[in-house]
GROMACS .gro file of N, CA and C in nm:
model
  375
    1UNK      N    1  -1.381   0.535  -2.542
    1UNK     CA    2  -1.236   0.543  -2.536
    1UNK      C    3  -1.194   0.625  -2.414
    2UNK      N    4  -1.161   0.557  -2.308
    2UNK     CA    5  -1.120   0.621  -2.184
    2UNK      C    6  -0.974   0.588  -2.159
    3UNK      N    7  -0.899   0.690  -2.122
    3UNK     CA    8  -0.759   0.670  -2.086
    3UNK      C    9  -0.737   0.722  -1.945
    4UNK      N   10  -0.660   0.646  -1.868
    4UNK     CA   11  -0.626   0.687  -1.731
    4UNK      C   12  -0.479   0.724  -1.732
    5UNK      N   13  -0.449   0.847  -1.694
    5UNK     CA   14  -0.309   0.890  -1.686
    5UNK      C   15  -0.248   0.833  -1.560
    6UNK      N   16  -0.140   0.757  -1.576
    6UNK     CA   17  -0.073   0.698  -1.460
    6UNK      C   18   0.024   0.592  -1.502
    7UNK      N   19   0.076   0.522  -1.405
    7UNK     CA   20   0.172   0.414  -1.429
    7UNK      C   21   0.096   0.292  -1.481
    8UNK      N   22   0.121   0.257  -1.606
    8UNK     CA   23   0.049   0.149  -1.673
    8UNK      C   24   0.057   0.018  -1.595
    9UNK      N   25   0.177  -0.019  -1.552
    9UNK     CA   26   0.195  -0.147  -1.483
    9UNK      C   27   0.122  -0.150  -1.349
   10UNK      N   28   0.128  -0.040  -1.276
   10UNK     CA   29   0.057  -0.035  -1.148
   10UNK      C   30  -0.094  -0.042  -1.167
   11UNK      N   31  -0.145   0.036  -1.263
   11UNK     CA   32  -0.289   0.036  -1.286
   11UNK      C   33  -0.336  -0.100  -1.336
   12UNK      N   34  -0.258  -0.162  -1.423
   12UNK     CA   35  -0.292  -0.296  -1.472
   12UNK      C   36  -0.295  -0.395  -1.355
   13UNK      N   37  -0.200  -0.384  -1.265
   13UNK     CA   38  -0.195  -0.472  -1.148
   13UNK      C   39  -0.319  -0.454  -1.060
   14UNK      N   40  -0.358  -0.330  -1.035
   14UNK     CA   41  -0.475  -0.302  -0.952
   14UNK      C   42  -0.602  -0.358  -1.015
   15UNK      N   43  -0.619  -0.333  -1.143
   15UNK     CA   44  -0.739  -0.380  -1.213
   15UNK      C   45  -0.741  -0.533  -1.219
   16UNK      N   46  -0.629  -0.592  -1.251
   16UNK     CA   47  -0.621  -0.739  -1.256
   16UNK      C   48  -0.653  -0.799  -1.119
   17UNK      N   49  -0.604  -0.738  -1.013
   17UNK     CA   50  -0.627  -0.790  -0.879
   17UNK      C   51  -0.775  -0.793  -0.844
   18UNK      N   52  -0.845  -0.683  -0.867
   18UNK     CA   53  -0.987  -0.683  -0.828
   18UNK      C   54  -1.069  -0.775  -0.918
   19UNK      N   55  -1.029  -0.789  -1.045
   19UNK     CA   56  -1.101  -0.882  -1.133
   19UNK      C   57  -1.073  -1.027  -1.094
   20UNK      N   58  -0.947  -1.058  -1.066
   20UNK     CA   59  -0.912  -1.193  -1.021
   20UNK      C   60  -0.987  -1.230  -0.894
   21UNK      N   61  -0.995  -1.136  -0.798
   21UNK     CA   62  -1.068  -1.163  -0.674
   21UNK      C   63  -1.214  -1.192  -0.701
   22UNK      N   64  -1.274  -1.117  -0.792
   22UNK     CA   65  -1.416  -1.139  -0.824
   22UNK      C   66  -1.437  -1.280  -0.879
   23UNK      N   67  -1.347  -1.323  -0.965
   23UNK     CA   68  -1.358  -1.459  -1.021
   23UNK      C   69  -1.331  -1.563  -0.913
   24UNK      N   70  -1.227  -1.542  -0.836
   24UNK     CA   71  -1.185  -1.638  -0.735
   24UNK      C   72  -1.291  -1.661  -0.627
   25UNK      N   73  -1.361  -1.555  -0.589
   25UNK     CA   74  -1.455  -1.566  -0.478
   25UNK      C   75  -1.601  -1.571  -0.523
   26UNK      N   76  -1.625  -1.607  -0.648
   26UNK     CA   77  -1.761  -1.621  -0.700
   26UNK      C   78  -1.791  -1.767  -0.729
   27UNK      N   79  -1.913  -1.811  -0.703
   27UNK     CA   80  -1.951  -1.947  -0.743
   27UNK      C   81  -1.944  -1.962  -0.895
   28UNK      N   82  -1.923  -2.083  -0.941
   28UNK     CA   83  -1.908  -2.108  -1.084
   28UNK      C   84  -2.028  -2.061  -1.166
   29UNK      N   85  -2.147  -2.068  -1.113
   29UNK     CA   86  -2.267  -2.035  -1.190
   29UNK      C   87  -2.313  -1.891  -1.172
   30UNK      N   88  -2.228  -1.806  -1.116
   30UNK     CA   89  -2.269  -1.667  -1.091
   30UNK      C   90  -2.210  -1.573  -1.197
   31UNK      N   91  -2.257  -1.450  -1.195
   31UNK     CA   92  -2.208  -1.353  -1.292
   31UNK      C   93  -2.123  -1.247  -1.223
   32UNK      N   94  -2.040  -1.181  -1.302
   32UNK     CA   95  -1.955  -1.071  -1.256
   32UNK      C   96  -1.985  -0.953  -1.345
   33UNK      N   97  -2.006  -0.838  -1.282
   33UNK     CA   98  -2.037  -0.717  -1.358
   33UNK      C   99  -1.918  -0.621  -1.349
   34UNK      N  100  -1.875  -0.572  -1.464
   34UNK     CA  101  -1.767  -0.474  -1.472
   34UNK      C  102  -1.827  -0.348  -1.533
   35UNK      N  103  -1.809  -0.236  -1.462
   35UNK     CA  104  -1.875  -0.114  -1.506
   35UNK      C  105  -1.780   0.005  -1.495
   36UNK      N  106  -1.783   0.091  -1.594
   36UNK     CA  107  -1.712   0.219  -1.591
   36UNK      C  108  -1.817   0.327  -1.572
   37UNK      N  109  -1.797   0.414  -1.472
   37UNK     CA  110  -1.894   0.519  -1.443
   37UNK      C  111  -1.826   0.654  -1.440
   38UNK      N  112  -1.881   0.748  -1.514
   38UNK     CA  113  -1.836   0.887  -1.508
   38UNK      C  114  -1.927   0.957  -1.409
   39UNK      N  115  -1.870   1.010  -1.302
   39UNK     CA  116  -1.950   1.070  -1.195
   39UNK      C  117  -1.982   1.217  -1.226
   40UNK      N  118  -2.104   1.258  -1.197
   40UNK     CA  119  -2.147   1.396  -1.219
   40UNK      C  120  -2.065   1.495  -1.138
   41UNK      N  121  -2.024   1.455  -1.018
   41UNK     CA  122  -1.948   1.544  -0.930
   41UNK      C  123  -1.799   1.546  -0.965
   42UNK      N  124  -1.760   1.476  -1.071
   42UNK     CA  125  -1.620   1.471  -1.114
   42UNK      C  126  -1.559   1.336  -1.086
   43UNK      N  127  -1.462   1.300  -1.166
   43UNK     CA  128  -1.397   1.171  -1.151
   43UNK      C  129  -1.476   1.059  -1.215
   44UNK      N  130  -1.415   0.944  -1.219
   44UNK     CA  131  -1.476   0.825  -1.277
   44UNK      C  132  -1.431   0.703  -1.198
   45UNK      N  133  -1.503   0.594  -1.215
   45UNK     CA  134  -1.463   0.475  -1.143
   45UNK      C  135  -1.486   0.349  -1.225
   46UNK      N  136  -1.403   0.252  -1.196
   46UNK     CA  137  -1.417   0.117  -1.249
   46UNK      C  138  -1.465   0.032  -1.133
   47UNK      N  139  -1.577  -0.033  -1.149
   47UNK     CA  140  -1.627  -0.119  -1.042
   47UNK      C  141  -1.645  -0.261  -1.092
   48UNK      N  142  -1.615  -0.354  -1.003
   48UNK     CA  143  -1.630  -0.496  -1.032
   48UNK      C  144  -1.718  -0.553  -0.922
   49UNK      N  145  -1.831  -0.611  -0.962
   49UNK     CA  146  -1.927  -0.666  -0.865
   49UNK      C  147  -1.945  -0.815  -0.890
   50UNK      N  148  -1.956  -0.888  -0.781
   50UNK     CA  149  -1.982  -1.032  -0.793
   50UNK      C  150  -2.083  -1.075  -0.689
   51UNK      N  151  -2.153  -1.182  -0.720
   51UNK     CA  152  -2.256  -1.234  -0.631
   51UNK      C  153  -2.204  -1.358  -0.560
   52UNK      N  154  -2.090  -1.346  -0.495
   52UNK     CA  155  -2.032  -1.458  -0.422
   52UNK      C  156  -2.087  -1.464  -0.281
   53UNK      N  157  -2.003  -1.510  -0.189
   53UNK     CA  158  -2.044  -1.527  -0.050
   53UNK      C  159  -2.059  -1.395   0.024
   54UNK      N  160  -2.005  -1.288  -0.033
   54UNK     CA  161  -2.011  -1.159   0.032
   54UNK      C  162  -1.912  -1.150   0.146
   55UNK      N  163  -1.899  -1.032   0.201
   55UNK     CA  164  -1.805  -1.006   0.309
   55UNK      C  165  -1.883  -0.942   0.423
   56UNK      N  166  -1.869  -0.997   0.540
   56UNK     CA  167  -1.933  -0.937   0.656
   56UNK      C  168  -1.880  -0.795   0.673
   57UNK      N  169  -1.968  -0.701   0.698
   57UNK     CA  170  -1.930  -0.560   0.707
   57UNK      C  171  -1.821  -0.534   0.811
   58UNK      N  172  -1.811  -0.617   0.912
   58UNK     CA  173  -1.710  -0.598   1.016
   58UNK      C  174  -1.568  -0.613   0.961
   59UNK      N  175  -1.552  -0.688   0.851
   59UNK     CA  176  -1.420  -0.711   0.793
   59UNK      C  177  -1.376  -0.602   0.696
   60UNK      N  178  -1.468  -0.528   0.641
   60UNK     CA  179  -1.437  -0.433   0.534
   60UNK      C  180  -1.329  -0.332   0.572
   61UNK      N  181  -1.332  -0.270   0.689
   61UNK     CA  182  -1.227  -0.173   0.722
   61UNK      C  183  -1.086  -0.234   0.727
   62UNK      N  184  -1.077  -0.365   0.745
   62UNK     CA  185  -0.946  -0.429   0.758
   62UNK      C  186  -0.896  -0.493   0.630
   63UNK      N  187  -0.976  -0.495   0.525
   63UNK     CA  188  -0.940  -0.566   0.402
   63UNK      C  189  -0.810  -0.518   0.338
   64UNK      N  190  -0.775  -0.393   0.360
   64UNK     CA  191  -0.654  -0.340   0.297
   64UNK      C  192  -0.531  -0.348   0.388
   65UNK      N  193  -0.545  -0.412   0.503
   65UNK     CA  194  -0.429  -0.434   0.589
   65UNK      C  195  -0.344  -0.546   0.528
   66UNK      N  196  -0.214  -0.528   0.533
   66UNK     CA  197  -0.124  -0.631   0.481
   66UNK      C  198  -0.145  -0.762   0.556
   67UNK      N  199  -0.157  -0.870   0.479
   67UNK     CA  200  -0.171  -1.007   0.528
   67UNK      C  201  -0.304  -1.036   0.597
   68UNK      N  202  -0.398  -0.943   0.594
   68UNK     CA  203  -0.528  -0.968   0.656
   68UNK      C  204  -0.608  -1.063   0.568
   69UNK      N  205  -0.664  -1.165   0.630
   69UNK     CA  206  -0.750  -1.260   0.559
   69UNK      C  207  -0.876  -1.281   0.642
   70UNK      N  208  -0.987  -1.287   0.573
   70UNK     CA  209  -1.114  -1.311   0.643
   70UNK      C  210  -1.119  -1.454   0.693
   71UNK      N  211  -1.091  -1.546   0.601
   71UNK     CA  212  -1.088  -1.689   0.635
   71UNK      C  213  -0.951  -1.740   0.594
   72UNK      N  214  -0.864  -1.757   0.689
   72UNK     CA  215  -0.725  -1.789   0.661
   72UNK      C  216  -0.708  -1.915   0.575
   73UNK      N  217  -0.778  -2.020   0.606
   73UNK     CA  218  -0.765  -2.145   0.531
   73UNK      C  219  -0.814  -2.133   0.389
   74UNK      N  220  -0.927  -2.068   0.370
   74UNK     CA  221  -0.985  -2.054   0.236
   74UNK      C  222  -0.895  -1.971   0.146
   75UNK      N  223  -0.843  -1.861   0.196
   75UNK     CA  224  -0.756  -1.776   0.116
   75UNK      C  225  -0.630  -1.850   0.077
   76UNK      N  226  -0.572  -1.923   0.170
   76UNK     CA  227  -0.449  -1.997   0.142
   76UNK      C  228  -0.477  -2.104   0.037
   77UNK      N  229  -0.589  -2.174   0.048
   77UNK     CA  230  -0.625  -2.278  -0.049
   77UNK      C  231  -0.641  -2.220  -0.189
   78UNK      N  232  -0.685  -2.095  -0.198
   78UNK     CA  233  -0.708  -2.032  -0.328
   78UNK      C  234  -0.585  -1.956  -0.377
   79UNK      N  235  -0.479  -1.961  -0.305
   79UNK     CA  236  -0.356  -1.898  -0.350
   79UNK      C  237  -0.337  -1.754  -0.306
   80UNK      N  238  -0.418  -1.704  -0.214
   80UNK     CA  239  -0.407  -1.565  -0.171
   80UNK      C  240  -0.294  -1.545  -0.071
   81UNK      N  241  -0.234  -1.427  -0.073
   81UNK     CA  242  -0.128  -1.394   0.021
   81UNK      C  243  -0.173  -1.295   0.126
   82UNK      N  244  -0.287  -1.231   0.104
   82UNK     CA  245  -0.332  -1.128   0.195
   82UNK      C  246  -0.272  -0.992   0.165
   83UNK      N  247  -0.209  -0.978   0.050
   83UNK     CA  248  -0.146  -0.851   0.012
   83UNK      C  249  -0.220  -0.777  -0.098
   84UNK      N  250  -0.305  -0.845  -0.172
   84UNK     CA  251  -0.365  -0.788  -0.293
   84UNK      C  252  -0.433  -0.655  -0.274
   85UNK      N  253  -0.531  -0.647  -0.186
   85UNK     CA  254  -0.604  -0.522  -0.171
   85UNK      C  255  -0.521  -0.414  -0.103
   86UNK      N  256  -0.423  -0.454  -0.024
   86UNK     CA  257  -0.330  -0.357   0.033
   86UNK      C  258  -0.250  -0.290  -0.078
   87UNK      N  259  -0.203  -0.368  -0.172
   87UNK     CA  260  -0.129  -0.315  -0.287
   87UNK      C  261  -0.219  -0.225  -0.371
   88UNK      N  262  -0.342  -0.271  -0.397
   88UNK     CA  263  -0.437  -0.192  -0.477
   88UNK      C  264  -0.462  -0.057  -0.410
   89UNK      N  265  -0.481  -0.057  -0.279
   89UNK     CA  266  -0.505   0.068  -0.206
   89UNK      C  267  -0.389   0.165  -0.226
   90UNK      N  268  -0.267   0.116  -0.215
   90UNK     CA  269  -0.150   0.204  -0.229
   90UNK      C  270  -0.134   0.253  -0.374
   91UNK      N  271  -0.164   0.170  -0.470
   91UNK     CA  272  -0.161   0.213  -0.611
   91UNK      C  273  -0.261   0.325  -0.633
   92UNK      N  274  -0.382   0.307  -0.581
   92UNK     CA  275  -0.484   0.409  -0.599
   92UNK      C  276  -0.445   0.540  -0.530
   93UNK      N  277  -0.388   0.532  -0.412
   93UNK     CA  278  -0.343   0.652  -0.342
   93UNK      C  279  -0.234   0.724  -0.422
   94UNK      N  280  -0.141   0.648  -0.481
   94UNK     CA  281  -0.035   0.711  -0.563
   94UNK      C  282  -0.092   0.779  -0.687
   95UNK      N  283  -0.209   0.737  -0.729
   95UNK     CA  284  -0.273   0.796  -0.847
   95UNK      C  285  -0.382   0.897  -0.807
   96UNK      N  286  -0.384   0.935  -0.681
   96UNK     CA  287  -0.481   1.034  -0.634
   96UNK      C  288  -0.622   0.981  -0.622
   97UNK      N  289  -0.636   0.849  -0.629
   97UNK     CA  290  -0.768   0.788  -0.625
   97UNK      C  291  -0.797   0.719  -0.495
   98UNK      N  292  -0.894   0.630  -0.501
   98UNK     CA  293  -0.940   0.563  -0.380
   98UNK      C  294  -0.994   0.425  -0.414
   99UNK      N  295  -0.970   0.332  -0.325
   99UNK     CA  296  -1.028   0.198  -0.332
   99UNK      C  297  -1.148   0.196  -0.240
  100UNK      N  298  -1.264   0.152  -0.292
  100UNK     CA  299  -1.385   0.143  -0.211
  100UNK      C  300  -1.439   0.001  -0.220
  101UNK      N  301  -1.481  -0.053  -0.107
  101UNK     CA  302  -1.540  -0.187  -0.103
  101UNK      C  303  -1.674  -0.179  -0.032
  102UNK      N  304  -1.776  -0.232  -0.097
  102UNK     CA  305  -1.910  -0.240  -0.038
  102UNK      C  306  -1.954  -0.386  -0.045
  103UNK      N  307  -2.001  -0.438   0.066
  103UNK     CA  308  -2.047  -0.577   0.066
  103UNK      C  309  -2.126  -0.605   0.192
  104UNK      N  310  -2.198  -0.713   0.186
  104UNK     CA  311  -2.266  -0.771   0.302
  104UNK      C  312  -2.256  -0.921   0.286
  105UNK      N  313  -2.255  -0.990   0.395
  105UNK     CA  314  -2.249  -1.136   0.391
  105UNK      C  315  -2.366  -1.189   0.309
  106UNK      N  316  -2.337  -1.277   0.214
  106UNK     CA  317  -2.434  -1.343   0.126
  106UNK      C  318  -2.503  -1.247   0.029
  107UNK      N  319  -2.442  -1.132   0.004
  107UNK     CA  320  -2.497  -1.033  -0.088
  107UNK      C  321  -2.384  -0.990  -0.181
  108UNK      N  322  -2.418  -0.919  -0.285
  108UNK     CA  323  -2.321  -0.873  -0.384
  108UNK      C  324  -2.207  -0.795  -0.318
  109UNK      N  325  -2.085  -0.821  -0.365
  109UNK     CA  326  -1.967  -0.744  -0.326
  109UNK      C  327  -1.928  -0.656  -0.443
  110UNK      N  328  -1.902  -0.529  -0.416
  110UNK     CA  329  -1.860  -0.435  -0.520
  110UNK      C  330  -1.728  -0.372  -0.477
  111UNK      N  331  -1.627  -0.387  -0.563
  111UNK     CA  332  -1.497  -0.324  -0.539
  111UNK      C  333  -1.482  -0.217  -0.646
  112UNK      N  334  -1.455  -0.095  -0.602
  112UNK     CA  335  -1.452   0.020  -0.693
  112UNK      C  336  -1.316   0.089  -0.685
  113UNK      N  337  -1.263   0.119  -0.803
  113UNK     CA  338  -1.142   0.201  -0.815
  113UNK      C  339  -1.187   0.338  -0.862
  114UNK      N  340  -1.178   0.437  -0.774
  114UNK     CA  341  -1.220   0.572  -0.808
  114UNK      C  342  -1.097   0.654  -0.850
  115UNK      N  343  -1.109   0.720  -0.967
  115UNK     CA  344  -1.002   0.803  -1.021
  115UNK      C  345  -1.049   0.948  -1.027
  116UNK      N  346  -0.965   1.042  -0.981
  116UNK     CA  347  -1.004   1.182  -0.988
  116UNK      C  348  -1.010   1.230  -1.132
  117UNK      N  349  -1.087   1.332  -1.153
  117UNK     CA  350  -1.112   1.386  -1.288
  117UNK      C  351  -0.983   1.416  -1.364
  118UNK      N  352  -0.882   1.468  -1.294
  118UNK     CA  353  -0.758   1.506  -1.364
  118UNK      C  354  -0.678   1.386  -1.417
  119UNK      N  355  -0.713   1.264  -1.377
  119UNK     CA  356  -0.645   1.145  -1.426
  119UNK      C  357  -0.713   1.084  -1.550
  120UNK      N  358  -0.832   1.133  -1.583
  120UNK     CA  359  -0.912   1.072  -1.687
  120UNK      C  360  -0.912   1.158  -1.814
  121UNK      N  361  -0.892   1.091  -1.927
  121UNK     CA  362  -0.900   1.156  -2.058
  121UNK      C  363  -0.998   1.076  -2.143
  122UNK      N  364  -1.102   1.142  -2.188
  122UNK     CA  365  -1.198   1.079  -2.278
  122UNK      C  366  -1.162   1.118  -2.420
  123UNK      N  367  -1.130   1.018  -2.501
  123UNK     CA  368  -1.091   1.041  -2.641
  123UNK      C  369  -1.212   1.019  -2.730
  124UNK      N  370  -1.224   1.104  -2.831
  124UNK     CA  371  -1.333   1.087  -2.926
  124UNK      C  372  -1.299   0.974  -3.022
  125UNK      N  373  -1.401   0.899  -3.062
  125UNK     CA  374  -1.380   0.785  -3.152
  125UNK      C  375  -1.370   0.829  -3.294
   0.00000   0.00000   0.00000
């Protein structure tokens, strides 16, 4: 039982966005891993990993720019606007957290929402 203190609608939007992206950019026969991690150094994170086409490391620093698309035609065909990760980044910043993306072309992509310790409440069952 984990609770994140913050704006429910914004947090729901951020989480839905990274999960939708994992589904959208994964082959039909692949798996998606969703993990909650409590970090020893403080804070916790929600990570979503998929084994899709991966993202070339050169694109990662630009993923949170408004309207940035790696492959313009593919994103448009899948309904993307190029705003999703930009919005997620700003939501995380408003909540004192951070958006992290790790990927390599043709390797697993992991998108992580890191929340500082003061935003997390662990409830006993």
